[in-house]
Structure formats: C-alpha cells, structure tokens
C-alpha cells in the first residue's frame, strides 16, 4: 500500500512540474524519476515552443532553472534544487525532498561493489546518490579533502564516517592518524586508539608546530625514497626487505580550519599548501573541515590545492561559491545532504552522507583499544580484521535519524 501511495505521489509531483513549466511558458516532459534516500530527482526534457513563422525552438535549460521558486511553491516543498543540465543526461534535474528521509548506514556502503572496487586501503564510504547508488572514494587518489558546512549540516558526521572507514580497513601498522580538534569536542573520542601518532591535539598554540612536524616527516620520507630509488610510498613498501616494518600512511584530520587561520593565517596557509602540493607521494593526506567557508578561511591558495571538496548546507550562495565555485549548497537540506566535487567530475554530485552513530564510534574505538593488548588478533590480516571490526562496530548501534553536526 505504501508503495502505491509513493508511486501516486511521484506521478502527482511529475504532473505538477509539467503543469507549472507549461504555465510559465517553458514546457517540458518528465522522462525519468530517480529516487534516493532523501531526495527524488525528476528528469525534465525541455519541450519545443512555436515561434513566429511556425518555427519550433526548444526551451532553454536556463529558462527552466530560473523557475525554481515557482516550482518550489507549486510542489509545496521546503527547498528544491535544479541541475541544468544533468551531466551525461539529456535533461534538466529537478530535485525535490522526499516525504520521509531514510538513513544511509556506513555498512551498506562499505559492503557495496563500489567500495570493494577500490584497490587502495584508503577507501572511504561517502553516501548514496540521488538514485540510491552507493558512492565511495579513494582518499589516496583525491589526494586531500576539504569539507565545509554549518552546524547541523552533517559535516562532523562526515568526518567521523571517513575516520571510521579508514579504521575498519587498516591496522595501526598500515595507517597513522594525526587529529587536530581546537573545539575539544569532535575528535577527542578517538584518544587511546593505536593508530594515533599522538593524543588528539587540542591546544591552538601547538597546532602549527604539529603541522610543521608533518612537513618534516614528508621531507624525511622523500629522502628515504631517494636512497631506495622509490617513486612513492607504494613503490617503497613493495621493495622493502622481508621483515622490515612498512611505512604507514598518515592521515591528518583538522576539524576547524577557521581557528587556525585566526591564530596564524600566513603560517597555516603556507604549511597546508606545501603539504597539499607535495605530500601525496609520501602517503600523507589531509582532511580539513570548517564551519566558516569564507575567503579569509578557505583562501584561493588553499582551495587550489584541494580539488576534491564536499559542501554541506551553508548560510548563503557566497559561501557556496567559496567552497564549490558555484551556488547550490545554500539550498541543501542539512543532516547529511551534500554536494561532492571530485577532480574527475564535471559538476558536483549530490549525495546523502552515511550516518555513523556515537555508539558505533564507541564500538570501533573500544575494539582498537583492545587490540593494543591482543597482538595475535592484530596479526590476523587486514581482511579478516576489517570484517571483525565492522561486526563489532555495528553491535547495538543506535537507530537515530541521519547526520547532524
């Protein structure tokens, strides 16, 4: 019965879209409907208008895009977003919030074919697309990630899902974390896990020093590569003599860039841009988040070195342009609704981010703290350990609603 109601609602909305477009002199036909966890995308193919002399001219996609407010009113929607046109499709996408949103679980994405196809151990589960398809990415190929969004947008949950993805796929021998949390509330739950190079850094005056240590580590790795005749970390580890310890990846998580830029803007910008430009080959990757994507925080130099970016809901179109170089993020719904811009995509992709509960974070951190006293299990190998950790994380996980923060 619910499916019949949902189908009837979709048909009604498609009809409303066509009637509204026709009423404003921009006729179009709904040719495809793609339903995701939070929004439904109606694919509208622009129709033809008869002009003077009987000549037929197709409606411009820009004309349809300008009717966003009228369509929002006609549909009675909280917000709509128009993608004109949808890359790779012959239509305009009109994205309308669903009556009921569904949660995207980390496990659903990590067990998908899309995640399993990632050859690197730095795969991260991002969410589901507008058609419900799981979306995952390889941090090693990004090679750094910039995340922006206001309070309650899902930014913090996204950072946690990235950390959880990496913890579930890597032993402490394979991956190390450096975490920076000036607010002292977002990342301190990870203190005590064996992957940390040092306890979560919370003192502002120490942060720039920590980043300088990372640059020295990068330089030292390049010296070791040169001596070994290796091009990058994978090449170096591949030719290590038997029994020697692998060089681990290092992922640097910075929870609030704005605090650093207020304290020491020039030094912070210089260190971050140098790392972003050079650190990839050494296996060092940056994940930087901010609530305030203004030009004095996300400078042009920083942005130029972070081609992969995620925008959650922001305050206005100016903030959206800072993070994505285009408007659109101001129309997002919050609670995990995001625009994901990768270096190999012509336009940002709308996703519903995965939700990781506090209970799941607690389970995975407890699991890894226990491994510090259980070397036998830690030696079991990545694949078995990953599955075991995933099972442990999912135990008694809360069924709350999807991601704020």
mmCIF file of C-alpha atoms in Angstrom:
data_model
loop_
_atom_site.group_PDB
_atom_site.id
_atom_site.type_symbol
_atom_site.label_atom_id
_atom_site.label_comp_id
_atom_site.label_asym_id
_atom_site.label_seq_id
_atom_site.Cartn_x
_atom_site.Cartn_y
_atom_site.Cartn_z
ATOM 1 C CA UNK A 1 0.000 0.000 0.000
ATOM 2 C CA UNK A 2 2.857 2.389 0.888
ATOM 3 C CA UNK A 3 4.499 1.694 -2.455
ATOM 4 C CA UNK A 4 1.240 2.517 -4.236
ATOM 5 C CA UNK A 5 0.976 5.795 -2.307
ATOM 6 C CA UNK A 6 4.616 6.640 -3.070
ATOM 7 C CA UNK A 7 4.074 5.898 -6.751
ATOM 8 C CA UNK A 8 0.913 8.009 -6.795
ATOM 9 C CA UNK A 9 2.770 10.881 -5.092
ATOM 10 C CA UNK A 10 5.592 10.704 -7.651
ATOM 11 C CA UNK A 11 3.082 10.767 -10.512
ATOM 12 C CA UNK A 12 1.305 13.746 -8.940
ATOM 13 C CA UNK A 13 4.571 15.636 -8.472
ATOM 14 C CA UNK A 14 5.639 14.898 -12.043
ATOM 15 C CA UNK A 15 2.291 16.228 -13.280
ATOM 16 C CA UNK A 16 2.630 19.361 -11.100
ATOM 17 C CA UNK A 17 6.114 20.024 -12.517
ATOM 18 C CA UNK A 18 4.889 19.699 -16.111
ATOM 19 C CA UNK A 19 1.840 21.914 -15.494
ATOM 20 C CA UNK A 20 3.920 24.609 -13.740
ATOM 21 C CA UNK A 21 6.522 24.706 -16.504
ATOM 22 C CA UNK A 22 3.791 24.913 -19.129
ATOM 23 C CA UNK A 23 2.050 27.741 -17.254
ATOM 24 C CA UNK A 24 5.257 29.802 -17.294
ATOM 25 C CA UNK A 25 5.910 29.264 -20.978
ATOM 26 C CA UNK A 26 8.712 26.718 -20.550
ATOM 27 C CA UNK A 27 7.058 23.373 -21.344
ATOM 28 C CA UNK A 28 8.879 20.143 -20.577
ATOM 29 C CA UNK A 29 8.206 16.436 -20.023
ATOM 30 C CA UNK A 30 9.282 14.331 -17.042
ATOM 31 C CA UNK A 31 11.147 11.482 -18.741
ATOM 32 C CA UNK A 32 12.892 9.897 -15.745
ATOM 33 C CA UNK A 33 12.389 9.744 -11.984
ATOM 34 C CA UNK A 34 15.270 8.724 -9.703
ATOM 35 C CA UNK A 35 14.525 8.242 -6.007
ATOM 36 C CA UNK A 36 17.264 8.363 -3.383
ATOM 37 C CA UNK A 37 17.268 8.209 0.419
ATOM 38 C CA UNK A 38 16.381 11.889 0.926
ATOM 39 C CA UNK A 39 15.506 13.470 -2.437
ATOM 40 C CA UNK A 40 13.875 12.467 -5.711
ATOM 41 C CA UNK A 41 15.229 13.799 -8.978
ATOM 42 C CA UNK A 42 12.706 14.426 -11.758
ATOM 43 C CA UNK A 43 14.423 14.429 -15.138
ATOM 44 C CA UNK A 44 12.703 17.033 -17.333
ATOM 45 C CA UNK A 45 13.321 17.086 -21.066
ATOM 46 C CA UNK A 46 12.745 20.617 -22.423
ATOM 47 C CA UNK A 47 9.909 20.739 -24.967
ATOM 48 C CA UNK A 48 9.539 22.947 -28.031
ATOM 49 C CA UNK A 49 7.902 26.346 -28.444
ATOM 50 C CA UNK A 50 6.352 27.503 -31.705
ATOM 51 C CA UNK A 51 7.671 30.927 -32.623
ATOM 52 C CA UNK A 52 6.943 33.381 -35.424
ATOM 53 C CA UNK A 53 6.741 31.724 -38.816
ATOM 54 C CA UNK A 54 5.783 28.357 -37.341
ATOM 55 C CA UNK A 55 9.370 27.534 -36.432
ATOM 56 C CA UNK A 56 9.895 25.300 -33.388
ATOM 57 C CA UNK A 57 12.540 26.227 -30.838
ATOM 58 C CA UNK A 58 13.499 24.126 -27.827
ATOM 59 C CA UNK A 59 13.055 25.709 -24.388
ATOM 60 C CA UNK A 60 16.396 26.821 -22.940
ATOM 61 C CA UNK A 61 17.594 24.936 -19.873
ATOM 62 C CA UNK A 62 18.370 28.285 -18.238
ATOM 63 C CA UNK A 63 14.704 29.258 -18.530
ATOM 64 C CA UNK A 64 13.682 26.168 -16.554
ATOM 65 C CA UNK A 65 16.405 26.801 -13.957
ATOM 66 C CA UNK A 66 15.031 30.306 -13.320
ATOM 67 C CA UNK A 67 11.654 28.862 -12.289
ATOM 68 C CA UNK A 68 12.992 27.242 -9.111
ATOM 69 C CA UNK A 69 10.934 29.396 -6.715
ATOM 70 C CA UNK A 70 7.736 28.889 -8.723
ATOM 71 C CA UNK A 71 8.267 25.123 -8.795
ATOM 72 C CA UNK A 72 9.019 25.098 -5.064
ATOM 73 C CA UNK A 73 5.740 26.913 -4.386
ATOM 74 C CA UNK A 74 3.725 24.646 -6.684
ATOM 75 C CA UNK A 75 5.173 21.488 -5.107
ATOM 76 C CA UNK A 76 4.873 22.794 -1.544
ATOM 77 C CA UNK A 77 8.489 21.756 -0.976
ATOM 78 C CA UNK A 78 10.826 23.005 1.751
ATOM 79 C CA UNK A 79 13.504 23.530 -0.869
ATOM 80 C CA UNK A 80 14.285 22.385 -4.387
ATOM 81 C CA UNK A 81 17.477 22.356 -6.416
ATOM 82 C CA UNK A 82 17.700 22.398 -10.202
ATOM 83 C CA UNK A 83 20.664 20.866 -12.026
ATOM 84 C CA UNK A 84 20.627 22.229 -15.564
ATOM 85 C CA UNK A 85 21.549 20.029 -17.315
ATOM 86 C CA UNK A 86 22.388 16.766 -15.528
ATOM 87 C CA UNK A 87 25.883 15.706 -16.730
ATOM 88 C CA UNK A 88 25.662 12.819 -19.169
ATOM 89 C CA UNK A 89 21.879 13.058 -19.437
ATOM 90 C CA UNK A 90 19.671 14.837 -21.936
ATOM 91 C CA UNK A 91 17.506 16.514 -19.351
ATOM 92 C CA UNK A 92 17.272 19.035 -16.515
ATOM 93 C CA UNK A 93 17.194 17.557 -12.999
ATOM 94 C CA UNK A 94 14.620 18.951 -10.558
ATOM 95 C CA UNK A 95 15.455 17.664 -7.071
ATOM 96 C CA UNK A 96 12.592 17.540 -4.558
ATOM 97 C CA UNK A 97 12.836 16.384 -0.903
ATOM 98 C CA UNK A 98 11.104 13.090 -0.102
ATOM 99 C CA UNK A 99 8.185 12.999 2.320
ATOM 100 C CA UNK A 100 10.258 10.688 4.533
ATOM 101 C CA UNK A 101 14.047 10.519 4.585
ATOM 102 C CA UNK A 102 15.895 7.235 5.091
ATOM 103 C CA UNK A 103 19.247 6.700 6.802
ATOM 104 C CA UNK A 104 22.338 5.646 4.865
ATOM 105 C CA UNK A 105 24.377 3.265 7.004
ATOM 106 C CA UNK A 106 28.159 3.028 6.814
ATOM 107 C CA UNK A 107 27.959 -0.737 6.491
ATOM 108 C CA UNK A 108 25.647 -0.534 3.454
ATOM 109 C CA UNK A 109 28.244 1.474 1.538
ATOM 110 C CA UNK A 110 31.318 -0.431 2.762
ATOM 111 C CA UNK A 111 29.814 -3.759 1.693
ATOM 112 C CA UNK A 112 28.834 -2.447 -1.751
ATOM 113 C CA UNK A 113 30.591 -3.313 -5.019
ATOM 114 C CA UNK A 114 31.518 0.366 -5.412
ATOM 115 C CA UNK A 115 33.567 0.259 -2.200
ATOM 116 C CA UNK A 116 35.077 -3.158 -2.890
ATOM 117 C CA UNK A 117 36.352 -1.994 -6.275
ATOM 118 C CA UNK A 118 38.715 0.474 -4.564
ATOM 119 C CA UNK A 119 42.160 -1.145 -4.684
ATOM 120 C CA UNK A 120 43.750 1.096 -2.063
ATOM 121 C CA UNK A 121 43.249 0.549 1.678
ATOM 122 C CA UNK A 122 42.273 4.241 1.920
ATOM 123 C CA UNK A 123 38.733 3.763 0.633
ATOM 124 C CA UNK A 124 36.113 5.963 2.302
ATOM 125 C CA UNK A 125 32.344 5.489 2.320
ATOM 126 C CA UNK A 126 30.652 8.757 1.334
ATOM 127 C CA UNK A 127 26.946 8.009 0.953
ATOM 128 C CA UNK A 128 24.291 7.367 -1.680
ATOM 129 C CA UNK A 129 23.485 9.311 -4.838
ATOM 130 C CA UNK A 130 20.128 10.698 -5.934
ATOM 131 C CA UNK A 131 19.192 7.250 -7.275
ATOM 132 C CA UNK A 132 20.274 5.379 -4.131
ATOM 133 C CA UNK A 133 23.546 4.099 -5.622
ATOM 134 C CA UNK A 134 26.343 3.762 -3.029
ATOM 135 C CA UNK A 135 29.218 6.206 -3.524
ATOM 136 C CA UNK A 136 32.728 5.559 -2.234
ATOM 137 C CA UNK A 137 36.057 7.206 -3.000
ATOM 138 C CA UNK A 138 39.778 6.560 -2.672
ATOM 139 C CA UNK A 139 41.485 9.102 -0.414
ATOM 140 C CA UNK A 140 44.876 8.239 -1.909
ATOM 141 C CA UNK A 141 43.741 9.473 -5.325
ATOM 142 C CA UNK A 142 41.914 12.602 -4.115
ATOM 143 C CA UNK A 143 44.585 13.119 -2.556
ATOM 144 C CA UNK A 144 43.256 15.619 0.043
ATOM 145 C CA UNK A 145 39.725 16.614 1.051
ATOM 146 C CA UNK A 146 38.166 19.943 2.054
ATOM 147 C CA UNK A 147 34.789 19.846 3.851
ATOM 148 C CA UNK A 148 32.524 22.795 4.708
ATOM 149 C CA UNK A 149 29.102 23.104 6.301
ATOM 150 C CA UNK A 150 27.209 24.927 9.035
ATOM 151 C CA UNK A 151 26.215 23.494 12.411
ATOM 152 C CA UNK A 152 23.723 20.647 11.946
ATOM 153 C CA UNK A 153 24.601 20.169 8.290
ATOM 154 C CA UNK A 154 26.302 16.794 8.736
ATOM 155 C CA UNK A 155 29.909 17.956 8.479
ATOM 156 C CA UNK A 156 31.070 16.364 11.738
ATOM 157 C CA UNK A 157 29.280 13.099 10.974
ATOM 158 C CA UNK A 158 31.058 13.057 7.605
ATOM 159 C CA UNK A 159 34.454 13.446 9.292
ATOM 160 C CA UNK A 160 33.572 10.594 11.666
ATOM 161 C CA UNK A 161 32.465 8.374 8.782
ATOM 162 C CA UNK A 162 35.779 8.988 6.993
ATOM 163 C CA UNK A 163 37.733 8.083 10.136
ATOM 164 C CA UNK A 164 35.556 5.000 10.727
ATOM 165 C CA UNK A 165 36.001 3.825 7.119
ATOM 166 C CA UNK A 166 39.780 4.043 7.475
ATOM 167 C CA UNK A 167 39.849 2.399 10.916
ATOM 168 C CA UNK A 168 37.819 -0.523 9.581
ATOM 169 C CA UNK A 169 40.247 -1.132 6.713
ATOM 170 C CA UNK A 170 43.661 -0.515 8.269
ATOM 171 C CA UNK A 171 45.752 -1.824 11.141
ATOM 172 C CA UNK A 172 47.955 0.607 13.103
ATOM 173 C CA UNK A 173 50.918 -0.724 11.104
ATOM 174 C CA UNK A 174 49.263 0.380 7.851
ATOM 175 C CA UNK A 175 47.829 3.757 8.869
ATOM 176 C CA UNK A 176 48.507 6.506 11.391
ATOM 177 C CA UNK A 177 46.303 9.478 12.268
ATOM 178 C CA UNK A 178 47.139 12.983 13.418
ATOM 179 C CA UNK A 179 43.962 14.656 14.684
ATOM 180 C CA UNK A 180 43.524 18.362 15.401
ATOM 181 C CA UNK A 181 40.427 19.438 17.343
ATOM 182 C CA UNK A 182 40.590 23.014 18.719
ATOM 183 C CA UNK A 183 36.975 22.784 19.941
ATOM 184 C CA UNK A 184 37.847 19.709 22.054
ATOM 185 C CA UNK A 185 34.510 18.005 21.371
ATOM 186 C CA UNK A 186 34.592 16.363 17.932
ATOM 187 C CA UNK A 187 37.659 14.105 17.836
ATOM 188 C CA UNK A 188 38.715 13.512 21.447
ATOM 189 C CA UNK A 189 36.679 10.260 21.466
ATOM 190 C CA UNK A 190 39.494 8.724 19.401
ATOM 191 C CA UNK A 191 42.130 9.212 22.110
ATOM 192 C CA UNK A 192 43.709 5.897 23.048
ATOM 193 C CA UNK A 193 43.420 4.117 19.699
ATOM 194 C CA UNK A 194 46.748 2.671 18.492
ATOM 195 C CA UNK A 195 46.530 4.483 15.133
ATOM 196 C CA UNK A 196 47.212 7.895 16.705
ATOM 197 C CA UNK A 197 50.734 9.283 16.351
ATOM 198 C CA UNK A 198 49.990 11.412 19.439
ATOM 199 C CA UNK A 199 46.896 12.251 21.510
ATOM 200 C CA UNK A 200 44.348 14.466 19.745
ATOM 201 C CA UNK A 201 45.832 17.975 19.550
ATOM 202 C CA UNK A 202 43.501 20.495 21.200
ATOM 203 C CA UNK A 203 45.805 23.393 22.144
ATOM 204 C CA UNK A 204 45.777 26.048 19.428
ATOM 205 C CA UNK A 205 49.356 27.098 20.091
ATOM 206 C CA UNK A 206 50.576 23.534 19.377
ATOM 207 C CA UNK A 207 48.753 23.031 16.095
ATOM 208 C CA UNK A 208 51.103 24.879 13.739
ATOM 209 C CA UNK A 209 54.027 23.046 15.359
ATOM 210 C CA UNK A 210 52.313 19.722 14.707
ATOM 211 C CA UNK A 211 51.789 20.628 11.042
ATOM 212 C CA UNK A 212 55.457 21.588 10.774
ATOM 213 C CA UNK A 213 56.344 18.152 12.162
ATOM 214 C CA UNK A 214 54.240 16.617 9.373
ATOM 215 C CA UNK A 215 56.188 18.606 6.760
ATOM 216 C CA UNK A 216 59.471 17.390 8.267
ATOM 217 C CA UNK A 217 58.157 13.822 8.132
ATOM 218 C CA UNK A 218 57.248 14.371 4.474
ATOM 219 C CA UNK A 219 60.757 15.638 3.707
ATOM 220 C CA UNK A 220 62.307 12.691 5.556
ATOM 221 C CA UNK A 221 60.180 10.253 3.550
ATOM 222 C CA UNK A 222 61.341 11.830 0.296
ATOM 223 C CA UNK A 223 64.954 11.360 1.453
ATOM 224 C CA UNK A 224 64.272 7.684 2.170
ATOM 225 C CA UNK A 225 62.600 7.277 -1.234
ATOM 226 C CA UNK A 226 65.625 8.816 -2.929
ATOM 227 C CA UNK A 227 68.018 6.483 -1.117
ATOM 228 C CA UNK A 228 65.888 3.455 -2.001
ATOM 229 C CA UNK A 229 65.234 4.532 -5.595
ATOM 230 C CA UNK A 230 61.468 4.579 -4.938
ATOM 231 C CA UNK A 231 58.955 6.959 -6.526
ATOM 232 C CA UNK A 232 56.233 6.843 -3.884
ATOM 233 C CA UNK A 233 55.102 5.076 -0.715
ATOM 234 C CA UNK A 234 53.642 2.058 -2.524
ATOM 235 C CA UNK A 235 56.844 1.589 -4.517
ATOM 236 C CA UNK A 236 58.917 1.955 -1.334
ATOM 237 C CA UNK A 237 56.864 -0.593 0.635
ATOM 238 C CA UNK A 238 56.808 -3.036 -2.278
ATOM 239 C CA UNK A 239 60.611 -3.274 -2.311
ATOM 240 C CA UNK A 240 61.207 -3.367 1.448
ATOM 241 C CA UNK A 241 63.422 -6.250 2.584
ATOM 242 C CA UNK A 242 61.483 -9.066 4.223
ATOM 243 C CA UNK A 243 60.807 -8.436 7.898
ATOM 244 C CA UNK A 244 61.200 -4.647 7.737
ATOM 245 C CA UNK A 245 58.320 -2.521 9.012
ATOM 246 C CA UNK A 246 56.070 -0.959 6.378
ATOM 247 C CA UNK A 247 55.965 2.801 6.049
ATOM 248 C CA UNK A 248 52.404 3.677 7.167
ATOM 249 C CA UNK A 249 50.071 6.141 5.524
ATOM 250 C CA UNK A 250 49.421 9.266 7.598
ATOM 251 C CA UNK A 251 46.018 10.974 7.502
ATOM 252 C CA UNK A 252 45.866 14.420 9.108
ATOM 253 C CA UNK A 253 42.368 15.403 10.285
ATOM 254 C CA UNK A 254 41.814 19.105 11.065
ATOM 255 C CA UNK A 255 38.335 19.709 12.433
ATOM 256 C CA UNK A 256 38.185 23.517 12.285
ATOM 257 C CA UNK A 257 40.372 25.398 9.841
ATOM 258 C CA UNK A 258 38.931 28.799 10.864
ATOM 259 C CA UNK A 259 40.519 28.590 14.333
ATOM 260 C CA UNK A 260 43.964 28.031 12.802
ATOM 261 C CA UNK A 261 43.534 30.828 10.271
ATOM 262 C CA UNK A 262 42.582 33.251 13.052
ATOM 263 C CA UNK A 263 45.633 32.303 15.110
ATOM 264 C CA UNK A 264 48.337 32.265 12.412
ATOM 265 C CA UNK A 265 46.868 32.783 8.933
ATOM 266 C CA UNK A 266 50.055 33.139 6.891
ATOM 267 C CA UNK A 267 51.908 30.270 8.558
ATOM 268 C CA UNK A 268 48.859 27.974 8.420
ATOM 269 C CA UNK A 269 48.270 28.710 4.746
ATOM 270 C CA UNK A 270 51.941 28.168 3.898
ATOM 271 C CA UNK A 271 52.224 24.815 5.702
ATOM 272 C CA UNK A 272 48.894 23.466 4.427
ATOM 273 C CA UNK A 273 49.540 24.428 0.801
ATOM 274 C CA UNK A 274 53.036 22.898 0.883
ATOM 275 C CA UNK A 275 51.685 19.639 2.293
ATOM 276 C CA UNK A 276 48.768 19.604 -0.142
ATOM 277 C CA UNK A 277 51.085 20.171 -3.099
ATOM 278 C CA UNK A 278 53.795 17.652 -2.190
ATOM 279 C CA UNK A 279 52.624 15.097 0.387
ATOM 280 C CA UNK A 280 50.629 12.712 -1.821
ATOM 281 C CA UNK A 281 53.582 10.602 -2.983
ATOM 282 C CA UNK A 282 54.745 10.154 0.621
ATOM 283 C CA UNK A 283 51.389 8.705 1.718
ATOM 284 C CA UNK A 284 50.367 11.764 3.747
ATOM 285 C CA UNK A 285 46.806 13.004 3.177
ATOM 286 C CA UNK A 286 44.863 15.953 4.621
ATOM 287 C CA UNK A 287 41.175 16.042 5.563
ATOM 288 C CA UNK A 288 40.251 19.596 6.583
ATOM 289 C CA UNK A 289 36.820 20.759 7.763
ATOM 290 C CA UNK A 290 35.377 24.185 8.526
ATOM 291 C CA UNK A 291 32.048 25.699 9.553
ATOM 292 C CA UNK A 292 33.009 29.034 8.025
ATOM 293 C CA UNK A 293 33.917 28.766 4.322
ATOM 294 C CA UNK A 294 34.717 32.460 3.882
ATOM 295 C CA UNK A 295 37.523 33.776 1.668
ATOM 296 C CA UNK A 296 39.718 34.564 4.677
ATOM 297 C CA UNK A 297 39.492 30.922 5.836
ATOM 298 C CA UNK A 298 39.367 28.980 2.565
ATOM 299 C CA UNK A 299 41.858 31.126 0.679
ATOM 300 C CA UNK A 300 42.395 30.849 -3.050
ATOM 301 C CA UNK A 301 45.775 29.206 -2.471
ATOM 302 C CA UNK A 302 44.340 26.560 -0.142
ATOM 303 C CA UNK A 303 41.387 25.883 -2.435
ATOM 304 C CA UNK A 304 43.619 25.489 -5.494
ATOM 305 C CA UNK A 305 45.408 22.605 -3.776
ATOM 306 C CA UNK A 306 42.189 20.826 -2.747
ATOM 307 C CA UNK A 307 40.405 19.827 -5.979
ATOM 308 C CA UNK A 308 38.211 17.371 -4.052
ATOM 309 C CA UNK A 309 35.673 19.131 -1.840
ATOM 310 C CA UNK A 310 32.431 18.416 -0.012
ATOM 311 C CA UNK A 311 29.861 21.119 0.710
ATOM 312 C CA UNK A 312 27.074 20.555 3.198
ATOM 313 C CA UNK A 313 24.363 23.161 3.806
ATOM 314 C CA UNK A 314 25.876 26.655 4.074
ATOM 315 C CA UNK A 315 24.432 30.035 5.020
ATOM 316 C CA UNK A 316 24.277 31.570 1.545
ATOM 317 C CA UNK A 317 25.335 31.446 -2.078
ATOM 318 C CA UNK A 318 28.551 33.379 -1.344
ATOM 319 C CA UNK A 319 29.761 30.582 0.967
ATOM 320 C CA UNK A 320 28.737 28.018 -1.643
ATOM 321 C CA UNK A 321 30.819 29.806 -4.278
ATOM 322 C CA UNK A 322 33.828 29.848 -1.947
ATOM 323 C CA UNK A 323 33.791 26.076 -1.430
ATOM 324 C CA UNK A 324 32.416 24.879 -4.800
ATOM 325 C CA UNK A 325 32.993 27.840 -7.156
ATOM 326 C CA UNK A 326 29.221 27.864 -7.782
ATOM 327 C CA UNK A 327 25.950 28.386 -5.882
ATOM 328 C CA UNK A 328 23.792 25.474 -4.764
ATOM 329 C CA UNK A 329 24.983 24.415 -1.305
ATOM 330 C CA UNK A 330 22.728 27.063 0.274
ATOM 331 C CA UNK A 331 19.739 25.024 -0.980
ATOM 332 C CA UNK A 332 20.788 21.760 0.663
ATOM 333 C CA UNK A 333 18.530 20.287 3.335
ATOM 334 C CA UNK A 334 21.070 19.716 6.117
ATOM 335 C CA UNK A 335 21.522 16.487 8.122
ATOM 336 C CA UNK A 336 23.911 14.834 5.675
ATOM 337 C CA UNK A 337 22.693 16.331 2.387
ATOM 338 C CA UNK A 338 25.881 17.185 0.464
ATOM 339 C CA UNK A 339 27.430 18.185 -2.836
ATOM 340 C CA UNK A 340 30.557 16.160 -3.607
ATOM 341 C CA UNK A 341 33.009 17.669 -6.070
ATOM 342 C CA UNK A 342 35.781 15.392 -7.311
ATOM 343 C CA UNK A 343 38.625 16.319 -9.624
ATOM 344 C CA UNK A 344 37.367 13.965 -12.349
ATOM 345 C CA UNK A 345 33.714 15.084 -12.345
ATOM 346 C CA UNK A 346 32.341 17.939 -14.483
ATOM 347 C CA UNK A 347 29.840 19.006 -11.804
ATOM 348 C CA UNK A 348 29.245 18.395 -8.078
ATOM 349 C CA UNK A 349 27.332 15.200 -7.291
ATOM 350 C CA UNK A 350 24.501 15.348 -4.762
ATOM 351 C CA UNK A 351 24.709 12.655 -2.082
ATOM 352 C CA UNK A 352 23.152 11.738 1.221
ATOM 353 C CA UNK A 353 26.114 11.143 3.513
ATOM 354 C CA UNK A 354 26.492 7.990 5.571
ATOM 355 C CA UNK A 355 25.407 8.208 9.187
ATOM 356 C CA UNK A 356 27.683 6.940 11.955
ATOM 357 C CA UNK A 357 26.200 6.987 15.448
ATOM 358 C CA UNK A 358 28.067 7.770 18.665
ATOM 359 C CA UNK A 359 27.537 4.135 19.683
ATOM 360 C CA UNK A 360 29.216 2.902 16.510
ATOM 361 C CA UNK A 361 32.172 5.239 17.078
ATOM 362 C CA UNK A 362 32.427 3.995 20.660
ATOM 363 C CA UNK A 363 32.356 0.371 19.492
ATOM 364 C CA UNK A 364 35.101 0.781 16.902
ATOM 365 C CA UNK A 365 37.389 2.767 19.224
ATOM 366 C CA UNK A 366 36.876 0.221 22.017
ATOM 367 C CA UNK A 367 37.689 -2.572 19.564
ATOM 368 C CA UNK A 368 41.008 -0.959 18.591
ATOM 369 C CA UNK A 369 41.981 -0.124 22.169
ATOM 370 C CA UNK A 370 41.531 -3.809 22.977
ATOM 371 C CA UNK A 371 43.809 -4.730 20.067
ATOM 372 C CA UNK A 372 46.701 -2.967 21.780
ATOM 373 C CA UNK A 373 46.701 -5.872 24.273
ATOM 374 C CA UNK A 374 45.910 -8.575 21.716
ATOM 375 C CA UNK A 375 48.731 -8.863 19.196
ATOM 376 C CA UNK A 376 47.510 -12.270 17.968
ATOM 377 C CA UNK A 377 44.267 -10.870 16.608
ATOM 378 C CA UNK A 378 46.029 -7.811 15.182
ATOM 379 C CA UNK A 379 48.228 -10.179 13.185
ATOM 380 C CA UNK A 380 45.182 -11.871 11.623
ATOM 381 C CA UNK A 381 45.452 -9.734 8.497
ATOM 382 C CA UNK A 382 43.546 -6.813 7.058
ATOM 383 C CA UNK A 383 40.543 -8.584 5.520
ATOM 384 C CA UNK A 384 39.557 -10.760 8.482
ATOM 385 C CA UNK A 385 40.235 -7.947 10.905
ATOM 386 C CA UNK A 386 38.206 -5.495 8.834
ATOM 387 C CA UNK A 387 35.148 -7.779 8.855
ATOM 388 C CA UNK A 388 35.507 -8.420 12.581
ATOM 389 C CA UNK A 389 35.809 -4.701 13.296
ATOM 390 C CA UNK A 390 32.765 -3.951 11.136
ATOM 391 C CA UNK A 391 30.720 -6.512 13.076
ATOM 392 C CA UNK A 392 31.890 -5.037 16.382
ATOM 393 C CA UNK A 393 31.071 -1.502 15.265
ATOM 394 C CA UNK A 394 27.528 -2.470 14.264
ATOM 395 C CA UNK A 395 26.662 -4.061 17.619
ATOM 396 C CA UNK A 396 23.809 -2.239 19.340
ATOM 397 C CA UNK A 397 24.253 0.755 17.035
ATOM 398 C CA UNK A 398 21.589 3.382 17.552
ATOM 399 C CA UNK A 399 18.784 3.728 15.028
ATOM 400 C CA UNK A 400 18.613 7.506 15.302
ATOM 401 C CA UNK A 401 17.959 9.902 12.472
ATOM 402 C CA UNK A 402 20.615 10.865 9.963
ATOM 403 C CA UNK A 403 23.536 13.120 10.397
ATOM 404 C CA UNK A 404 23.631 16.493 12.004
ATOM 405 C CA UNK A 405 26.790 18.068 13.356
#
